[in-house]
PDB file of C-alpha atoms and ligand atoms in Angstrom:
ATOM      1  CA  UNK A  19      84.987 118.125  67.323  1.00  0.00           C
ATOM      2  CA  UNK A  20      86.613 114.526  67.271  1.00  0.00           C
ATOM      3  CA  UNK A  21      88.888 113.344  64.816  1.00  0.00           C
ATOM      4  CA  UNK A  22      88.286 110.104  63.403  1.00  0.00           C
ATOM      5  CA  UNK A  23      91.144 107.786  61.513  1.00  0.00           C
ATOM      6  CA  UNK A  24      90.074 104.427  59.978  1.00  0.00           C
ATOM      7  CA  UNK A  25      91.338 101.627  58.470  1.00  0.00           C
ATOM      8  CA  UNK A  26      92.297  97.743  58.615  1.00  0.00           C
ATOM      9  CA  UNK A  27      95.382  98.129  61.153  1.00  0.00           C
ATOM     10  CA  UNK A  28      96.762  94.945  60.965  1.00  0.00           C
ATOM     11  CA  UNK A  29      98.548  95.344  62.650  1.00  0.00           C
ATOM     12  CA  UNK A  30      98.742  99.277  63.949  1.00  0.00           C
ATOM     13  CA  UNK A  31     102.175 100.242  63.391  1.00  0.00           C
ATOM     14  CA  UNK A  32     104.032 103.194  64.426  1.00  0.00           C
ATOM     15  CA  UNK A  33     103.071 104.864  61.257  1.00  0.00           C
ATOM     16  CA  UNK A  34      99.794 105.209  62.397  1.00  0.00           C
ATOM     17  CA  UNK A  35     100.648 106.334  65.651  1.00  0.00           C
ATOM     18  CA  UNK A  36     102.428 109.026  64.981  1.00  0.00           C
ATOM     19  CA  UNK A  37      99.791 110.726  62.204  1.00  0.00           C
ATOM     20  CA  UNK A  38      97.412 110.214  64.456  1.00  0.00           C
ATOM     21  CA  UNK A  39      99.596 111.802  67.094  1.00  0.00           C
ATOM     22  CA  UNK A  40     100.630 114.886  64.628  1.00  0.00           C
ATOM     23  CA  UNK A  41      96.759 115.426  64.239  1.00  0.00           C
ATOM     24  CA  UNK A  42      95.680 115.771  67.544  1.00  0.00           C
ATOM     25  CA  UNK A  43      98.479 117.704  68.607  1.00  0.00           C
ATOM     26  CA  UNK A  44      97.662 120.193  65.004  1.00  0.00           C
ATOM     27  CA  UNK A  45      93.706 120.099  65.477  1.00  0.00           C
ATOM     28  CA  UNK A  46      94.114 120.366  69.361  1.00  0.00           C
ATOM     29  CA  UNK A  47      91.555 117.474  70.036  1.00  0.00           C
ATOM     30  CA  UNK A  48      91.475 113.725  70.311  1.00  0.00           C
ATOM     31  CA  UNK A  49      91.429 111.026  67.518  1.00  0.00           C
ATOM     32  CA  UNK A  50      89.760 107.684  67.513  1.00  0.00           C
ATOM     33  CA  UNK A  51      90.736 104.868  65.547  1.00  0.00           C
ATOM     34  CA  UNK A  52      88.258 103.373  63.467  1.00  0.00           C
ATOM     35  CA  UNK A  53      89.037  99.995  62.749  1.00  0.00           C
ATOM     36  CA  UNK A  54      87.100  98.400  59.728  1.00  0.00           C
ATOM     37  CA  UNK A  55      85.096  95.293  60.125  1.00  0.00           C
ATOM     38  CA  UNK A  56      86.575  93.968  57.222  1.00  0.00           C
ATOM     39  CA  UNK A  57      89.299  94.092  54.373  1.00  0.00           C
ATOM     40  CA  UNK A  58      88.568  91.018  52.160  1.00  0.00           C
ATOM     41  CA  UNK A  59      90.960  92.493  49.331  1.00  0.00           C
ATOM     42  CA  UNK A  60      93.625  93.312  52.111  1.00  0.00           C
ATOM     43  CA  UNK A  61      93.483  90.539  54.246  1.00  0.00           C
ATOM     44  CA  UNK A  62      96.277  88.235  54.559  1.00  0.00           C
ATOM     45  CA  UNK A  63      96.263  84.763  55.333  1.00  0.00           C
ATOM     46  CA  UNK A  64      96.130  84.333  58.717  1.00  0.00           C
ATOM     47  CA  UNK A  65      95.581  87.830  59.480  1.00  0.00           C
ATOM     48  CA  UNK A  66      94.118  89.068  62.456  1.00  0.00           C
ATOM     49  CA  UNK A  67      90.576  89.075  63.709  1.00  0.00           C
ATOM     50  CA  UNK A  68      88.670  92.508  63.551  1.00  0.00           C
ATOM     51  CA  UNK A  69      88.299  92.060  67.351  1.00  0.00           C
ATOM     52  CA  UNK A  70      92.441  91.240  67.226  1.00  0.00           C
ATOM     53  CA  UNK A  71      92.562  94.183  65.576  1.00  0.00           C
ATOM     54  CA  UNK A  72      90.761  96.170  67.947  1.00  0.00           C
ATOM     55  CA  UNK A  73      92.093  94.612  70.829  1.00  0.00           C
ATOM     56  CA  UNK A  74      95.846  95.733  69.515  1.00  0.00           C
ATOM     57  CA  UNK A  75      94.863  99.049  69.138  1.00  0.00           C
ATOM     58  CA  UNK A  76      93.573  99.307  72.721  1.00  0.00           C
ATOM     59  CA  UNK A  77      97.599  98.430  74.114  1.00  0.00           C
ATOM     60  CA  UNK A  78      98.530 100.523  71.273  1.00  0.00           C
ATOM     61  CA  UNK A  79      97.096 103.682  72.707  1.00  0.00           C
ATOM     62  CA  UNK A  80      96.875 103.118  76.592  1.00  0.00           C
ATOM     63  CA  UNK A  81      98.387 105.856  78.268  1.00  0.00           C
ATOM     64  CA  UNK A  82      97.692 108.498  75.439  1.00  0.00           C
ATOM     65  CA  UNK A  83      94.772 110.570  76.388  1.00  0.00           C
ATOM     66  CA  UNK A  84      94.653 112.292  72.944  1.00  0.00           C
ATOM     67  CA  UNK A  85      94.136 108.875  71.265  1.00  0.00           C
ATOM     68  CA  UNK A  86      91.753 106.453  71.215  1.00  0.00           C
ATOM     69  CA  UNK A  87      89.701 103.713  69.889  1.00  0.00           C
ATOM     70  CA  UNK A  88      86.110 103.385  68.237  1.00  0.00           C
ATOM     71  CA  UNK A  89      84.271 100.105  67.896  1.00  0.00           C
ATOM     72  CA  UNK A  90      81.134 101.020  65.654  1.00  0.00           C
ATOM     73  CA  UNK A  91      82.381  99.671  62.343  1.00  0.00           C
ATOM     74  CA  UNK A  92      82.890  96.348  63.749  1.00  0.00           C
ATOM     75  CA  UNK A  93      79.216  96.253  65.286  1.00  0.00           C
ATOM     76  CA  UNK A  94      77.534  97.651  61.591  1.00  0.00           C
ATOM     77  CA  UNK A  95      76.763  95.271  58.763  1.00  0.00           C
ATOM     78  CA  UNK A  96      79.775  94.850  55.984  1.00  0.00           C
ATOM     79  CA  UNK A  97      81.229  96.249  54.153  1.00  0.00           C
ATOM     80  CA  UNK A  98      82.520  98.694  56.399  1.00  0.00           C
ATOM     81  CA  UNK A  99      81.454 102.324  54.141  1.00  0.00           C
ATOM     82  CA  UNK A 100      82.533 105.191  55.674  1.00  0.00           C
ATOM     83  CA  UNK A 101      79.799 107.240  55.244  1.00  0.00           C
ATOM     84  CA  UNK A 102      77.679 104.402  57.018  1.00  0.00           C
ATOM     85  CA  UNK A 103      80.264 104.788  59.679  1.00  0.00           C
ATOM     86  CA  UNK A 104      78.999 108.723  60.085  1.00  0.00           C
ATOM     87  CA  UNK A 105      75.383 108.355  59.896  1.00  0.00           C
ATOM     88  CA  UNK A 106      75.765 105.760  62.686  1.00  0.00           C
ATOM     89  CA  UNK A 107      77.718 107.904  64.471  1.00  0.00           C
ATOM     90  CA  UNK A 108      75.479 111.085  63.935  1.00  0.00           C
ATOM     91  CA  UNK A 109      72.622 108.910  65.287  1.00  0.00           C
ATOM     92  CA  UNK A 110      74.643 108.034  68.262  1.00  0.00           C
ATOM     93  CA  UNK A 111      76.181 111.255  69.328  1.00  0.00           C
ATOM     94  CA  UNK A 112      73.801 114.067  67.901  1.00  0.00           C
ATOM     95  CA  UNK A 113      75.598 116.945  68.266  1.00  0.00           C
ATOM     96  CA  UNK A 114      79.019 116.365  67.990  1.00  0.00           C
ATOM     97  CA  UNK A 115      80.915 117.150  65.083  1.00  0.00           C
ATOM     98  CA  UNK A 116      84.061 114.782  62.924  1.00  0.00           C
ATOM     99  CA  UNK A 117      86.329 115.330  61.090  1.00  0.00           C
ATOM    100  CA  UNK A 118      87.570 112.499  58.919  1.00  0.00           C
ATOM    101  CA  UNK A 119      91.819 112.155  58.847  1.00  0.00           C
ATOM    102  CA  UNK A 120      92.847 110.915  55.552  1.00  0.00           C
ATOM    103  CA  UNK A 121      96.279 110.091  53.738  1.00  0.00           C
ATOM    104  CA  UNK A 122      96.657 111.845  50.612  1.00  0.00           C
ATOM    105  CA  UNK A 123      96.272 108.360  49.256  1.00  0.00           C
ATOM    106  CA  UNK A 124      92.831 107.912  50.397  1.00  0.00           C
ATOM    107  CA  UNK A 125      91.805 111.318  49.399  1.00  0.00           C
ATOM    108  CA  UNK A 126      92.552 110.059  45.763  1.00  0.00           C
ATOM    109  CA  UNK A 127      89.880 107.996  45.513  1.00  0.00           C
ATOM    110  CA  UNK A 128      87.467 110.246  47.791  1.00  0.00           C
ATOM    111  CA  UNK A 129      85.358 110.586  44.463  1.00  0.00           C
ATOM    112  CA  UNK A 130      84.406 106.956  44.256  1.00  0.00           C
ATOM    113  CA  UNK A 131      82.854 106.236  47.680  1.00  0.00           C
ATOM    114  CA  UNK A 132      80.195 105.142  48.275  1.00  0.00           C
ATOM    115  CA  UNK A 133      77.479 107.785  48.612  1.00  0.00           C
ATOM    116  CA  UNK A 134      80.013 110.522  48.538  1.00  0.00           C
ATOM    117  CA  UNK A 135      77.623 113.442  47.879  1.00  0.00           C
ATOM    118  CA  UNK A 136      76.242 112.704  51.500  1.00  0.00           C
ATOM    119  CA  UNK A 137      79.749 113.528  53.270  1.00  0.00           C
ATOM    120  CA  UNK A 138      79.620 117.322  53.465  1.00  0.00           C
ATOM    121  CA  UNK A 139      76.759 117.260  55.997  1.00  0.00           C
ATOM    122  CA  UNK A 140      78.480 114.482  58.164  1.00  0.00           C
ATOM    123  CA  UNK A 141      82.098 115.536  57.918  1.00  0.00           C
ATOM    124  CA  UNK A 142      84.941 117.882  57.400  1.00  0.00           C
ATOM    125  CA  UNK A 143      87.974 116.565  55.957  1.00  0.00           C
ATOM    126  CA  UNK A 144      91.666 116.933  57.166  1.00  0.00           C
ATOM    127  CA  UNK A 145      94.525 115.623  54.720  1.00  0.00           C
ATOM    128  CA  UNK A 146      98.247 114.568  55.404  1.00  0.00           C
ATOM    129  CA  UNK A 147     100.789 113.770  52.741  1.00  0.00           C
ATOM    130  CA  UNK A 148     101.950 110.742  51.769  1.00  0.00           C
ATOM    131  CA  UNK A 149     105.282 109.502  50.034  1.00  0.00           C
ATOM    132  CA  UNK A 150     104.664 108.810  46.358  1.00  0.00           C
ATOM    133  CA  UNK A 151     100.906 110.556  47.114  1.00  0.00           C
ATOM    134  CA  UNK A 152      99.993 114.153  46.478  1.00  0.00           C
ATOM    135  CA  UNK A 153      97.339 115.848  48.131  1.00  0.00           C
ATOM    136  CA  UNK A 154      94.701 116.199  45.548  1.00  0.00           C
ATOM    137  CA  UNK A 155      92.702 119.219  45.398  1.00  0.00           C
ATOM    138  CA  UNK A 156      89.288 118.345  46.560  1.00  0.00           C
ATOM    139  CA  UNK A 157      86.513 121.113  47.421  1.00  0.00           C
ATOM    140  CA  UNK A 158      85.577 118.503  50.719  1.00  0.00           C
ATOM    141  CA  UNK A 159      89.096 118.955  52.166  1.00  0.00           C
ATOM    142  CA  UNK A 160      89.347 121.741  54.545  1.00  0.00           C
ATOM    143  CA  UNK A 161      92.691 120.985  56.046  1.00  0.00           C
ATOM    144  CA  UNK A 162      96.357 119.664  55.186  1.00  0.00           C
ATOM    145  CA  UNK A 163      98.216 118.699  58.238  1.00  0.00           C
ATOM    146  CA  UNK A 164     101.924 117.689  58.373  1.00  0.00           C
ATOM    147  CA  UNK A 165     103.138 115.038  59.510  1.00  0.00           C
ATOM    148  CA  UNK A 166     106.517 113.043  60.119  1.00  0.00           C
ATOM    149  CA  UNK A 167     106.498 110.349  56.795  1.00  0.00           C
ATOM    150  CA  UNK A 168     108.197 107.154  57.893  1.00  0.00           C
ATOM    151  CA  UNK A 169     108.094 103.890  55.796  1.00  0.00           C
ATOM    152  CA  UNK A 170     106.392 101.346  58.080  1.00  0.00           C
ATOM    153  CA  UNK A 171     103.348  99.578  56.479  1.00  0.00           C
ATOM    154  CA  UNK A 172     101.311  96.531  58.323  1.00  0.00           C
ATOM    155  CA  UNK A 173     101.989  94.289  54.886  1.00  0.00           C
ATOM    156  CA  UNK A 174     105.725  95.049  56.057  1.00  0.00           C
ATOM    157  CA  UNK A 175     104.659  94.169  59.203  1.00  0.00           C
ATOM    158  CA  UNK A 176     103.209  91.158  58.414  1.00  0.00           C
ATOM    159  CA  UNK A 177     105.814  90.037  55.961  1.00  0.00           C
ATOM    160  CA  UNK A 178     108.502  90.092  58.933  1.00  0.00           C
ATOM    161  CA  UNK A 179     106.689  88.300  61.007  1.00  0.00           C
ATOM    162  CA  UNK A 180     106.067  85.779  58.591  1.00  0.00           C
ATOM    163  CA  UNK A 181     109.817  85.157  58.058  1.00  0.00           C
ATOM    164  CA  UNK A 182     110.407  85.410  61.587  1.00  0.00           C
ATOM    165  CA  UNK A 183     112.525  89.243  61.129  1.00  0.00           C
ATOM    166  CA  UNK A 184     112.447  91.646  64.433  1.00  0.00           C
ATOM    167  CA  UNK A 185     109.190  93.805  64.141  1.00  0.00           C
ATOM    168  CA  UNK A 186     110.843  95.951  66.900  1.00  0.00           C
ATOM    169  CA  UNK A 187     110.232  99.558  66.806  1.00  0.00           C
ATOM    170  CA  UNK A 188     108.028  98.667  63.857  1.00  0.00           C
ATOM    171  CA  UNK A 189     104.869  98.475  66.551  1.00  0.00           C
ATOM    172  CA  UNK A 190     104.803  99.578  69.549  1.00  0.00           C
ATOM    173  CA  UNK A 191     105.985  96.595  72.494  1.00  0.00           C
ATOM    174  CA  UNK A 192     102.480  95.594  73.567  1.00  0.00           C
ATOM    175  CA  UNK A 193     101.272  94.885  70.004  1.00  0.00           C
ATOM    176  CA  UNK A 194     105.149  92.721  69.211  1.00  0.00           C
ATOM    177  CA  UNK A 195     103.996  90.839  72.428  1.00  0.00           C
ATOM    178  CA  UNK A 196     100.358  90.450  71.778  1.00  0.00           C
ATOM    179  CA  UNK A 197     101.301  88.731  68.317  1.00  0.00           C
ATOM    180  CA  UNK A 198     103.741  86.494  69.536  1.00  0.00           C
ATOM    181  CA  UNK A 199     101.568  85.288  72.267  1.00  0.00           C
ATOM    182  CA  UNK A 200      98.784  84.628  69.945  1.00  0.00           C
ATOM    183  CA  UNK A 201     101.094  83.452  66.714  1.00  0.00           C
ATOM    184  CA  UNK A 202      99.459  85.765  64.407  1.00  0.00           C
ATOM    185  CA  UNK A 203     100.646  86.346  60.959  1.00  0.00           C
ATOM    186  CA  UNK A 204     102.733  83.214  60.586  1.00  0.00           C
TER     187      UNK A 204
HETATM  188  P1  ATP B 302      98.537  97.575  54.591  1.00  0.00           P
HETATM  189  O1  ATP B 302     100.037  97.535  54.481  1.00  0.00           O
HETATM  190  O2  ATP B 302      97.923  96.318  55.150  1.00  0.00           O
HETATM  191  O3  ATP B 302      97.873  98.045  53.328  1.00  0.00           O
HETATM  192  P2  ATP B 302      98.674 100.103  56.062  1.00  0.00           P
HETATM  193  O4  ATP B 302      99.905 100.061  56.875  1.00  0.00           O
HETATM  194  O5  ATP B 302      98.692 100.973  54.850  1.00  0.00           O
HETATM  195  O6  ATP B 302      98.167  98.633  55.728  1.00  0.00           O
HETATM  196  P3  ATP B 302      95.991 100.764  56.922  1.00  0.00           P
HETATM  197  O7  ATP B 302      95.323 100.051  58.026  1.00  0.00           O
HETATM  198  O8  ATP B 302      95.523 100.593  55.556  1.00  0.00           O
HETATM  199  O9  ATP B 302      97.571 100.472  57.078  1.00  0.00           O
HETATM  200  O10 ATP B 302      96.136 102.299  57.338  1.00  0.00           O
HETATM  201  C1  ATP B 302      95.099 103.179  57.499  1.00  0.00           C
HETATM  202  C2  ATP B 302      95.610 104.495  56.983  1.00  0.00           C
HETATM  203  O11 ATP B 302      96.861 104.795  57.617  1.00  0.00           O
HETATM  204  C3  ATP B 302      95.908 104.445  55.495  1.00  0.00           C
HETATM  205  O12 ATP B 302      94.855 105.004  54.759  1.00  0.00           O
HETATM  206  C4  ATP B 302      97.166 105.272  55.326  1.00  0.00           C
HETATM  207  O13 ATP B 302      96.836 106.538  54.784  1.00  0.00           O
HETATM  208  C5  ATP B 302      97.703 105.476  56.729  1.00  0.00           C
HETATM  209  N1  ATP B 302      99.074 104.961  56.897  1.00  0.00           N
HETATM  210  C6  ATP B 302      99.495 103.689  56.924  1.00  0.00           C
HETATM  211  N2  ATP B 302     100.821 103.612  57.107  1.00  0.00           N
HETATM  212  C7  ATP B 302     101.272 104.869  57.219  1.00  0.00           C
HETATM  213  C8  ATP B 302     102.572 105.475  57.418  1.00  0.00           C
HETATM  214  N3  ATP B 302     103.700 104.752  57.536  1.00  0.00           N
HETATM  215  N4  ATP B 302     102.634 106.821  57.461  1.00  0.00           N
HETATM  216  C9  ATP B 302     101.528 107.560  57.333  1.00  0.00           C
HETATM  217  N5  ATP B 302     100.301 107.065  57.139  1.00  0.00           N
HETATM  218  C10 ATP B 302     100.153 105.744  57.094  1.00  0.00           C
END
């Protein structure tokens, strides 16, 4: 069983890191971050490319054996659904089994994805809280895992860099070098 984490990271932030962290270390297995093709309603101007993306979650999680980083999304057709994501990686790796790591946020709206009632044969579910997020009561979610809750977000992220504020600590060194070098996000 692999544990699978998705969304826009951009830029992955120590928020991420350390859910994904908390889950591997609670589900005893590794996680893979799943970084979506696209996020037109998310994206900010001059935001990062999904390879960018992809490429700062590679420095993100060198040298963590529990964590790493999954590609397919950004090789399937838009918009990046995530039970697309599954069948695609069903047809890759027959056999293996995911479970899908979700903040309590996401698992609000688990009711309006897209093709939803296809998700119990491609997925379990695992669930962390959120500040300001509950963990709804869904019959798909089959466990709630705990985790550290720290207020990082990539907007905040973003919005530092943008006025030229420290993102130290915010992201881990690699990433605070990789977007200076490149001048993303100003
Ligand atoms: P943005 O600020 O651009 O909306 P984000 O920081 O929320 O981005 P996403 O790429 O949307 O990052 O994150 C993917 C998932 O990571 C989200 O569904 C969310 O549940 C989780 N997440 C993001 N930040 C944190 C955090 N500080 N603590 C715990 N979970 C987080």
């Amino acid at each position: 069983m692999e544990v699978l984490f998705g969304g826009s990271f951009d830029p992955v932030h120590l928020g991420h890191l350390i859910v994904a962290e908390a889950a591997a270390e609670q589900l005893g297995t590794t996680v893979r971050f799943v970084p979506a093709r696209e996020q037109p309603f998310k994206r900010a101007a001059h935001g990062a490319t999904p390879e960018q993306r992809a490429e700062m979650l590679d420095l993100a999680v060198a040298g963590n054996p529990r964590l790493a980083v999954e590609r397919i999304e950004l090789t399937l057709p838009p918009p990046s659904y995530t039970v697309r994501t599954l069948q695609a990686l069903a047809r890759r790796e027959p056999g293996n089994r995911f479970t899908l790591l979700l903040g309590a946020d996401a698992a609000q709206e688990l009711s309006s994805w897209h093709e939803v009632e296809a998700l119990p044969g491609l997925a379990e579910l695992a669930v962390f809280a959120r500040p300001g997020a509950a963990v709804p009561c869904h019959p798909l979610i089959g466990r709630v895992l705990e985790v550290p809750s720290v207020g990082i977000s990539a907007t905040l992220v973003r919005e530092r860099v943008g006025r030229g504020r420290s993102i130290r600590y915010l992201v881990p060194d690699a990433v605070r070098d990789y977007i200076a070098a490149r001048g993303l996000y100003r």
